[in-house]
XYZ file of C-alpha atoms in Angstrom:
264
model
C 13.004 -37.756 38.799
C 14.041 -38.932 35.344
C 10.537 -38.113 34.053
C 10.697 -34.602 35.496
C 14.144 -34.067 33.999
C 12.991 -34.998 30.485
C 9.849 -32.904 30.921
C 11.942 -29.842 31.792
C 14.233 -30.462 28.815
C 11.190 -30.713 26.523
C 9.748 -27.435 27.834
C 13.081 -25.581 27.472
C 13.582 -26.887 23.928
C 10.003 -25.984 23.044
C 10.467 -22.417 24.262
C 13.759 -22.141 22.364
C 12.197 -23.384 19.103
C 9.234 -21.047 19.507
C 11.610 -18.098 19.961
C 13.521 -19.032 16.823
C 10.716 -18.828 14.290
C 11.277 -17.223 10.901
C 9.876 -13.818 10.002
C 6.223 -13.951 8.915
C 6.307 -11.800 5.782
C 8.124 -9.090 3.827
C 7.053 -5.459 3.380
C 7.665 -4.133 -0.139
C 8.060 -0.358 -0.586
C 6.418 1.216 -3.617
C 9.144 3.845 -3.931
C 12.952 3.487 -3.877
C 14.998 6.677 -3.537
C 18.054 5.270 -5.345
C 15.953 4.782 -8.469
C 13.938 8.014 -8.604
C 10.776 9.341 -6.993
C 8.228 7.468 -9.101
C 5.812 4.849 -7.861
C 7.064 1.303 -8.573
C 10.081 2.637 -10.516
C 11.141 0.335 -13.370
C 8.713 -2.248 -11.966
C 10.968 -2.869 -8.938
C 8.104 -3.377 -6.475
C 6.389 -5.760 -8.893
C 9.608 -7.734 -9.451
C 10.144 -8.118 -5.699
C 6.541 -9.222 -5.259
C 6.997 -11.856 -7.984
C 10.247 -13.244 -6.535
C 8.718 -13.584 -3.070
C 5.615 -15.272 -4.498
C 7.818 -17.765 -6.375
C 9.229 -18.826 -2.986
C 5.812 -18.937 -1.298
C 6.868 -16.002 0.899
C 4.149 -13.518 1.777
C 4.884 -10.025 0.448
C 2.727 -6.964 1.137
C 3.042 -3.416 -0.137
C 4.184 -0.807 2.371
C 1.618 1.504 3.974
C 2.035 4.708 5.973
C 0.824 3.120 9.222
C 3.011 0.354 10.603
C 1.212 -2.949 11.282
C 0.904 -4.270 14.827
C 3.185 -7.191 13.957
C 5.821 -4.945 12.350
C 8.642 -6.630 14.279
C 7.555 -9.985 12.868
C 8.194 -8.702 9.340
C 11.149 -7.620 7.236
C 11.294 -4.616 4.897
C 13.030 -4.654 1.511
C 15.657 -2.034 0.705
C 17.311 -1.695 -2.709
C 20.679 -0.035 -3.251
C 21.925 0.799 -6.739
C 25.466 -0.340 -7.569
C 27.500 1.609 -10.145
C 28.282 -0.510 -13.190
C 29.038 0.262 -16.840
C 27.900 -2.875 -18.654
C 25.259 -4.331 -16.333
C 22.412 -3.208 -14.091
C 23.512 -4.018 -10.556
C 21.769 -3.608 -7.225
C 21.854 -4.938 -3.682
C 18.703 -6.406 -2.116
C 18.535 -6.031 1.664
C 16.038 -7.294 4.222
C 15.965 -5.115 7.333
C 14.229 -5.762 10.636
C 12.080 -3.325 12.604
C 15.239 -1.806 14.137
C 16.565 -1.078 10.627
C 19.285 -3.723 10.958
C 20.265 -5.697 7.862
C 19.508 -9.391 8.403
C 19.977 -10.565 4.797
C 21.771 -8.986 1.842
C 22.738 -10.112 -1.646
C 23.978 -8.406 -4.835
C 22.459 -9.181 -8.195
C 23.217 -8.221 -11.786
C 21.155 -8.053 -14.976
C 22.548 -8.006 -18.492
C 19.598 -6.426 -20.351
C 20.207 -2.859 -21.505
C 16.663 -1.680 -20.687
C 16.407 -0.636 -17.056
C 13.105 -2.402 -16.381
C 14.275 -5.779 -17.706
C 17.816 -5.339 -16.364
C 16.736 -4.558 -12.812
C 14.217 -7.426 -12.866
C 17.088 -9.747 -13.845
C 19.257 -8.285 -11.076
C 16.570 -8.888 -8.452
C 16.077 -12.453 -9.691
C 19.843 -12.989 -9.559
C 20.050 -11.761 -5.957
C 17.088 -13.903 -4.918
C 18.847 -17.077 -6.089
C 20.552 -17.068 -2.695
C 17.253 -16.869 -0.785
C 15.485 -20.142 0.039
C 13.454 -19.004 3.040
C 13.191 -16.052 5.401
C 15.803 -15.858 8.184
C 15.076 -16.526 11.841
C 13.534 -13.653 13.799
C 15.726 -12.835 16.794
C 14.236 -9.439 17.632
C 10.494 -9.880 18.219
C 10.652 -10.362 21.998
C 13.400 -7.807 22.543
C 12.020 -4.598 21.059
C 8.977 -2.394 21.190
C 7.117 -1.499 18.046
C 8.812 1.553 16.469
C 6.836 4.693 15.861
C 5.275 5.031 12.452
C 7.106 7.130 9.897
C 4.852 9.830 8.488
C 5.250 10.318 4.752
C 5.444 14.039 4.141
C 4.561 15.752 0.906
C 8.207 16.338 0.052
C 8.810 12.561 0.018
C 6.140 11.939 -2.586
C 6.543 12.949 -6.204
C 3.683 14.778 -7.852
C 1.984 12.609 -10.511
C 1.516 13.962 -13.994
C -1.151 13.180 -16.529
C -0.592 9.916 -18.430
C -0.176 9.659 -22.143
C -3.044 8.445 -24.264
C -3.946 4.763 -23.971
C -1.682 2.573 -26.061
C 1.177 5.057 -25.818
C 2.301 4.452 -22.224
C 5.999 3.824 -21.741
C 6.468 1.434 -18.814
C 9.672 2.981 -17.534
C 8.476 6.604 -17.586
C 4.808 6.251 -16.598
C 3.829 8.294 -13.571
C 0.555 7.284 -11.835
C -2.091 9.964 -11.523
C -4.364 8.525 -8.842
C -2.778 5.363 -7.358
C -4.608 2.894 -5.102
C -3.294 -0.393 -3.727
C -3.653 -3.295 -1.334
C -1.423 -6.276 -0.555
C -1.931 -7.659 -4.073
C -3.010 -4.954 -6.505
C -1.210 -1.747 -7.465
C -3.425 0.320 -9.785
C -3.989 3.789 -11.188
C -7.516 5.220 -11.435
C -7.734 7.426 -14.519
C -10.467 9.948 -15.423
C -11.834 9.410 -18.932
C -14.516 12.137 -18.966
C -18.213 12.298 -17.942
C -17.181 10.758 -14.577
C -16.134 7.525 -16.303
C -12.935 6.069 -14.884
C -10.550 3.327 -15.943
C -8.374 1.178 -13.706
C -4.857 0.589 -15.021
C -2.882 -2.191 -13.329
C 0.795 -1.427 -12.649
C 1.933 -4.862 -11.462
C 0.022 -6.827 -14.059
C 2.752 -9.292 -15.041
C 2.600 -11.007 -11.653
C -1.187 -11.369 -11.737
C -1.518 -12.717 -15.269
C -2.185 -9.413 -17.045
C -0.094 -7.432 -19.485
C 1.971 -4.597 -18.087
C -0.085 -1.412 -17.610
C -3.242 -3.101 -18.907
C -6.672 -1.508 -18.379
C -8.529 -4.059 -16.238
C -11.745 -2.237 -15.358
C -14.089 0.569 -16.366
C -16.132 2.426 -13.742
C -19.324 4.098 -14.988
C -21.464 6.454 -12.849
C -24.531 4.783 -11.324
C -26.418 7.945 -10.443
C -25.528 7.589 -6.764
C -22.731 9.628 -5.209
C -19.363 7.812 -5.238
C -20.998 4.604 -6.528
C -20.133 3.114 -9.921
C -21.028 0.103 -12.008
C -17.966 -1.946 -12.907
C -16.897 -3.873 -15.973
C -13.912 -5.904 -14.745
C -11.650 -8.023 -16.946
C -9.955 -10.954 -15.227
C -6.553 -12.356 -16.211
C -8.249 -14.861 -18.578
C -9.904 -12.011 -20.472
C -13.409 -12.682 -19.112
C -15.700 -9.725 -18.334
C -17.236 -9.638 -14.851
C -19.896 -7.132 -13.773
C -19.851 -5.514 -10.380
C -20.240 -2.362 -8.350
C -17.659 -0.023 -6.817
C -17.537 2.683 -4.176
C -14.796 5.244 -4.697
C -13.738 8.167 -2.546
C -10.531 10.059 -1.805
C -9.170 7.320 0.471
C -10.719 3.996 -0.547
C -11.731 2.042 -3.652
C -13.974 -0.925 -2.835
C -15.000 -3.208 -5.700
C -17.548 -6.006 -5.376
C -17.590 -8.539 -8.225
C -19.996 -11.451 -8.665
C -19.120 -14.265 -11.053
C -21.884 -16.843 -10.876
C -22.263 -17.933 -7.253
C -18.863 -16.557 -6.309
C -18.458 -13.045 -4.917
C -15.133 -11.247 -4.590
C -14.522 -7.980 -2.761
C -11.361 -5.986 -3.493
C -10.525 -3.104 -1.155
C -7.723 -0.705 -2.095
C -6.382 2.322 -0.240
C -5.220 5.612 -1.752
C -1.431 5.813 -1.881
């Protein structure tokens, strides 16, 4: 009887612990209405990605279709706070029922918006050590996906010439992204394209650095690639580009890397 009693206690505790697991990852929007209609305004998405990475927390960029494990993830919301001398904002994590499960205010002293908001996000994240416990996963159904209509998305405008891009005012022309990369594919004439990285600081690049050139191969939608890694090394490859997907295959010695990005 004593054995059965302890066995039942073990099973109950095991079920309780399993039901009290932390959220798996965080979804990072690429647009924040409080800060304008631009993609990655003032580098906010990049700053959030960096802060999560510093804490070994998985962060992925938001997509139109909700993932199957949406209720095992949190979504970041940013709210601007009025302030005269500092850049203030509130970072919120919301669950799949849009309930706030973590919130913290942060402030940045830099006068430039990009640097100031990055400081504010870092300040808010000082209070975050790990993701909170998920108490909703077994209690809710997956919400319906929110369709992004044309009125929610700002129209991109042509960029300035290379070397004259202002980080805070740059508007992507042809953005593609995956969980890691956020890039803009720019036409340079004669079907040659350049890939400009928008979250370069996190990945070891300079901000808004050109990291690849795509040259026509003679085949439809297929390009040869000259890719520059974060160490400045050139890597040759091939890419397939259409209106929805950019797939890049790079081979560096015996190693092969495939990067797949979706049109935003």
